[in-house]
Short mmCIF file of C-alpha atoms in Angstrom, two decimals:
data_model
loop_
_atom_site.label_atom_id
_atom_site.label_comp_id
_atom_site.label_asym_id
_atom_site.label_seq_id
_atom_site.Cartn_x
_atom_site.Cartn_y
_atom_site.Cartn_z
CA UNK K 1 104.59 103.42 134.41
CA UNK K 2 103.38 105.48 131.64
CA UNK K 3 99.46 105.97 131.07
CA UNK K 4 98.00 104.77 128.08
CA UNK K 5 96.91 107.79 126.20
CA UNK K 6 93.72 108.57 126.65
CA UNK K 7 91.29 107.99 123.38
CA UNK K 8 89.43 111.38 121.80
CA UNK K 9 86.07 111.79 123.01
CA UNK K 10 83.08 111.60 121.22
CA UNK K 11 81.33 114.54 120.11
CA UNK K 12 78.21 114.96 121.93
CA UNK K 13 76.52 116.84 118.65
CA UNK K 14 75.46 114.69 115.79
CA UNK K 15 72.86 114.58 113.26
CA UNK K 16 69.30 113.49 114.54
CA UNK K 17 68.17 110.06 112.83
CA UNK K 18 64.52 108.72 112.48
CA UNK K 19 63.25 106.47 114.79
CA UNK K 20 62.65 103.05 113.17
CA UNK K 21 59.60 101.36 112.68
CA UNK K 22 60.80 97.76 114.21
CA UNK K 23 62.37 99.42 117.42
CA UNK K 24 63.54 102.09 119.62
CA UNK K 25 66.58 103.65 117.62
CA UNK K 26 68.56 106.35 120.56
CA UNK K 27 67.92 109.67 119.24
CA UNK K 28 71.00 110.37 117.59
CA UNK K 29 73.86 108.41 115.93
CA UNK K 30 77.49 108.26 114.45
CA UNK K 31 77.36 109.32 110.70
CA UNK K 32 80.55 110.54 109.68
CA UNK K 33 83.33 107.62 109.04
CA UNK K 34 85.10 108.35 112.06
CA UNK K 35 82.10 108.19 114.29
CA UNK K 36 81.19 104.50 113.07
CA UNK K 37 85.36 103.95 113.72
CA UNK K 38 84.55 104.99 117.05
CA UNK K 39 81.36 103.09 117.40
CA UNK K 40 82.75 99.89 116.27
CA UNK K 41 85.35 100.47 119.06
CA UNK K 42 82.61 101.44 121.57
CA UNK K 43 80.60 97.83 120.90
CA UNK K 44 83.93 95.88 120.83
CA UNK K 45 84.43 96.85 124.66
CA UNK K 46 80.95 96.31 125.16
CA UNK K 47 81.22 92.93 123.71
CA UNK K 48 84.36 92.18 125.93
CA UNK K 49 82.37 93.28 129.20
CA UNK K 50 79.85 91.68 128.08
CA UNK K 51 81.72 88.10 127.82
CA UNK K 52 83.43 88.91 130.99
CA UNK K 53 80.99 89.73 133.80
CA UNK K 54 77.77 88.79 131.55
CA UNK K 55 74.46 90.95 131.32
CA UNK K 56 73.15 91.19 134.89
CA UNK K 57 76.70 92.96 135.93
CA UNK K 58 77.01 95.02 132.82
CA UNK K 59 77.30 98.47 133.82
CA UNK K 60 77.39 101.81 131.48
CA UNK K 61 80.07 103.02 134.05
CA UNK K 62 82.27 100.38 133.46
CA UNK K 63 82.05 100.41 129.75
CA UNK K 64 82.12 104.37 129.83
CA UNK K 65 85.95 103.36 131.76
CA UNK K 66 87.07 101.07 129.13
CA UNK K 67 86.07 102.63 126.23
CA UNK K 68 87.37 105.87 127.71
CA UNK K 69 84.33 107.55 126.21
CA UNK K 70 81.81 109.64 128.67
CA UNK K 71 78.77 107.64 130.39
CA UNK K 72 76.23 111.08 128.81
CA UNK K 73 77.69 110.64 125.05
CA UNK K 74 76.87 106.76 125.44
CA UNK K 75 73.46 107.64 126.52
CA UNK K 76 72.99 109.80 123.78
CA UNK K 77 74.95 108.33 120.27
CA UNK K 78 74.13 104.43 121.54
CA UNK K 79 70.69 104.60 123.85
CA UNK K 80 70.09 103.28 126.99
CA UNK K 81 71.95 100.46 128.49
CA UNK K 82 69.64 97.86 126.99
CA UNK K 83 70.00 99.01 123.14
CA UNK K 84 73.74 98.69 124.02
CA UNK K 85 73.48 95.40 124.87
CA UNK K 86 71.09 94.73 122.20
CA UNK K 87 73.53 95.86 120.00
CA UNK K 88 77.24 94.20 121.31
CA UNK K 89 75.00 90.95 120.86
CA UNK K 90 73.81 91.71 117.60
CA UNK K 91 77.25 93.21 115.69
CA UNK K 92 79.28 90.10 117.49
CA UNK K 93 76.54 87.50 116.42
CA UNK K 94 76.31 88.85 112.74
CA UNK K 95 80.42 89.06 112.27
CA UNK K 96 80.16 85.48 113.79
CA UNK K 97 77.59 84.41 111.18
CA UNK K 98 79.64 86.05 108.07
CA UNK K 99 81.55 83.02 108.42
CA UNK K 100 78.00 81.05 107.15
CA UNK K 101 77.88 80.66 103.41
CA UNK K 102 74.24 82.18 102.22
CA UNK K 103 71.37 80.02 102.49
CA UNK K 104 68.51 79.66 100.38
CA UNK K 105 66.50 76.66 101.12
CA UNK K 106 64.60 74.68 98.14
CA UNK K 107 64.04 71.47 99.43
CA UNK K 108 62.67 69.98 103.89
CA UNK K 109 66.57 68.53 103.47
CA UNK K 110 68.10 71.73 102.46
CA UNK K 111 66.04 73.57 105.81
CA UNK K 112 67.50 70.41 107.92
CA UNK K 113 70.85 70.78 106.16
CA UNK K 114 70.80 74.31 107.34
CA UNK K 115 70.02 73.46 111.14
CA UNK K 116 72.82 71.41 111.28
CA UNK K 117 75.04 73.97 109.73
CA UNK K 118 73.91 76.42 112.65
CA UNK K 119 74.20 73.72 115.12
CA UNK K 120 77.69 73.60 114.16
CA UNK K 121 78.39 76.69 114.32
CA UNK K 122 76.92 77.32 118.15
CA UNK K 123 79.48 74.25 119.25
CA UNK K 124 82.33 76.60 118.74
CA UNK K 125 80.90 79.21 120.74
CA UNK K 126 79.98 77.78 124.44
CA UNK K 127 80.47 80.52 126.79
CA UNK K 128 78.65 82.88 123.92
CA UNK K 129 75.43 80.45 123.42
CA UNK K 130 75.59 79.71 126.94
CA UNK K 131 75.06 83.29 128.19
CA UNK K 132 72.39 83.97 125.62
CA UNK K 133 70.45 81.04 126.48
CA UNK K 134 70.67 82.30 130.12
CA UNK K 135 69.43 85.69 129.08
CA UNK K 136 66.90 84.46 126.99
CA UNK K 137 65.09 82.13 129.44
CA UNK K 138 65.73 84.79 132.21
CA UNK K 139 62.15 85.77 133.81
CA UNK K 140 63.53 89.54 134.34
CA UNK K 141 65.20 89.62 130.97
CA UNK K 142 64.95 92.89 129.26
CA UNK K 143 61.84 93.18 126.81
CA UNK K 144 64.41 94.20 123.99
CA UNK K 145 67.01 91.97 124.77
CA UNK K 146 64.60 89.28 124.51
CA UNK K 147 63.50 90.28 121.14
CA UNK K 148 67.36 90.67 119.75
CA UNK K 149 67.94 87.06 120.95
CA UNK K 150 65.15 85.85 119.34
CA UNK K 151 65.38 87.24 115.82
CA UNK K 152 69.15 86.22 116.36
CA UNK K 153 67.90 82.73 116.33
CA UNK K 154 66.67 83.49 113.47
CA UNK K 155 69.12 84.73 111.11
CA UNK K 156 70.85 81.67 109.90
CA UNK K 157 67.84 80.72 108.27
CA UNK K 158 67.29 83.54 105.95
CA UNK K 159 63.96 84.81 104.31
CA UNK K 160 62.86 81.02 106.03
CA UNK K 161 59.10 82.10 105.46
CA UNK K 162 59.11 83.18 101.63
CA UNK K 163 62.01 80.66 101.07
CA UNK K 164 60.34 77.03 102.54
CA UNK K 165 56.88 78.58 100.95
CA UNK K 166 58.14 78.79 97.43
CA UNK K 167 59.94 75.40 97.51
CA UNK K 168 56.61 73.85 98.73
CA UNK K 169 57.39 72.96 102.37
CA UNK K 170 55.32 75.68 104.40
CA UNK K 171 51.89 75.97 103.70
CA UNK K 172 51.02 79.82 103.07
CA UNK K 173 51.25 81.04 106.51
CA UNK K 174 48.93 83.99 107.88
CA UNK K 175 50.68 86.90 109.54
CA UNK K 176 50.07 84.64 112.88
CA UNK K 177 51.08 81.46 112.00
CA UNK K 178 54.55 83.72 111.33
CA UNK K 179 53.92 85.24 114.49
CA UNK K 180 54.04 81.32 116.27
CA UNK K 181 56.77 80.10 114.26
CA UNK K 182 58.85 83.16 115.10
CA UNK K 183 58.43 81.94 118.81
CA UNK K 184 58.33 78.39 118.53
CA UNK K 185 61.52 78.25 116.37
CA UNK K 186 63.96 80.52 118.73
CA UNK K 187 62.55 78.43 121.69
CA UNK K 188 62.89 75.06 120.28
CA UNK K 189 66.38 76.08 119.63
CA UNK K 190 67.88 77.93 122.67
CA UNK K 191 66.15 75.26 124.56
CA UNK K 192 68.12 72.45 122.92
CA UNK K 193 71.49 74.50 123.32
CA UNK K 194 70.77 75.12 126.92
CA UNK K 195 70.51 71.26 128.10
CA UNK K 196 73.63 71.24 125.82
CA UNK K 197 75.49 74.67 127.67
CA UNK K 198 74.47 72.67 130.64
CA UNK K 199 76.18 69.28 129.70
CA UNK K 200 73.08 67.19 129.61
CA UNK K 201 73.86 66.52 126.11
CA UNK K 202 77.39 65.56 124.47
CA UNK K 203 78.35 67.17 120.83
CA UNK K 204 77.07 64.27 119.13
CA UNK K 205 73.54 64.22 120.77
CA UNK K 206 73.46 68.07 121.00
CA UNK K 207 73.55 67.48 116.89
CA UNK K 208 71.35 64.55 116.48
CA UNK K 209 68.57 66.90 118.25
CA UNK K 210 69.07 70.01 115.94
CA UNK K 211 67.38 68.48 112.92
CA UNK K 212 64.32 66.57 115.40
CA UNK K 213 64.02 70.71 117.11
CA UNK K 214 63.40 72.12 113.78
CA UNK K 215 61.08 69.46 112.29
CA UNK K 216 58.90 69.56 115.36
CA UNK K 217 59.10 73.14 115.69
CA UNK K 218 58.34 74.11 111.75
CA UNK K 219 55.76 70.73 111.60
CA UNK K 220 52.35 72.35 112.00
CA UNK K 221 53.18 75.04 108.96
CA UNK K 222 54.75 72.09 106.68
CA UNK K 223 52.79 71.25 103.48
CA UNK K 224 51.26 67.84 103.55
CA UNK K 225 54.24 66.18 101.26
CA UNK K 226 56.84 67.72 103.64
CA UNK K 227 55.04 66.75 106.71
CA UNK K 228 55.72 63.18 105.52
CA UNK K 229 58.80 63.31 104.75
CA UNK K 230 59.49 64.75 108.11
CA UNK K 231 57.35 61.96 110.08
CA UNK K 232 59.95 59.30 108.51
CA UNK K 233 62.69 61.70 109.73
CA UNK K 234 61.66 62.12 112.88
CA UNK K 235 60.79 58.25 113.16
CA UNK K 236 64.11 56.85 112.47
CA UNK K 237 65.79 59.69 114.60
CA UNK K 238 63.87 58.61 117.06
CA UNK K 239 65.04 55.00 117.75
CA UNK K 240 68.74 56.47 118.49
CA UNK K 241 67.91 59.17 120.77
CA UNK K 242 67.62 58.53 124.62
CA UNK K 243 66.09 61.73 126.80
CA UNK K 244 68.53 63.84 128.53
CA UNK K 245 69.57 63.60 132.16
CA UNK K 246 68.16 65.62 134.81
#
């Protein structure tokens, strides 16, 4: 049987690109238009590998195989085997959310409205949600790994801190308060999908929860009218929700 044809390597030589302020950026990257053809290809295996043998058997020799690109020009155009991962989970988690129309939240119904939206959007991706939700409660997870999953959980919301405080639903929040919600937020919600992953919850009561996560998770920062309005939320939620088994 014929061999495939092996792909054209990589260049190792590349321009140099500035480290970023918000992370470790490797030291060099793909600027020309077939570079980021290449790259796109690179981060597609990665993603397949990735949804195959999940994070703890990801190797760079395996994806250096598939992509038929060399382990040393991986190091070098893509960074270490975390930023790869970082990255496969980022690029497939953004071209999964271009299917979300834009959000801009003006009213506590329009942020609920929103949660649901997301919620809906994790039901059609179980293996995907359930291996990040594994990763992300991992004790040995990778520091930067960690921090891609959580600004992940982010995302859907948009600008959720200038947004909710214009419309009057967050209080003016201090660079800590943002600090909290960035954690609580990401934690209410992967915790929620994981008792789902896990099939303590059906559909239905994996969706009922979504809107109950965010008001309890967002409920300290609320303004005093929104805080209100959530109590009576929460309150009538309440009566049709029963706790998940063990």
């Amino acid at each position: 049987m014929a061999q495939r044809p092996r792909a054209d390597p990589v260049p190792d030589t590349v321009a140099p690109v500035k480290r970023g302020r918000g992370g470790s950026e490797p030291g060099r990257r793909y600027d020309s238009a077939v570079m980021q053809t290449r790259r796109a290809r690179i981060l597609a295996e990665a993603q397949a590998l990735l949804s195959e043998v999940g994070i703890e058997a990801f190797t760079i020799n395996e994806l250096s195989r598939r992509a038929e690109v060399a382990q040393r020009t991986l190091y070098r155009n893509l960074g270490s085997r975390e930023d790869i991962i970082a990255r496969a989970i980022t690029t497939q988690h953004d071209g999964l959310l271009a299917s979300i129309p834009p959000f801009k939240g003006r009213t506590l119904q329009d942020f609920i409205d929103r949660a649901t939206v997301v919620g809906r959007f994790v039901l059609g991706l179980r293996s995907y949600a359930t291996a990040m939700v594994t990763v992300y409660f991992s004790p040995t997870v990778d520091r930067r790994i960690f921090e891609e999953l959580r600004a992940i959980a982010l995302k859907g919301y948009g600008d959720i801190f200038e947004d909710a405080i214009a419309a009057g639903v967050f209080r003016d929040l201090s660079e800590g308060q943002r600090r909290l919600l960035r954690q609580r937020l990401p934690y209410g919600s992967y915790g929620l999908v994981s008792d789902w992953a896990a099939g303590r919850l059906s559909d239905d009561e994996y969706l009922a929860r979504v809107p109950i996560s965010f008001l309890l998770s967002t409920h300290p920062y609320l303004t005093d009218a929104a805080r209100i309005e959530a109590d009576a939320i929460i309150a009538a939620h309440a009566e049709t929700l029963t706790d998940p088994p063990d």
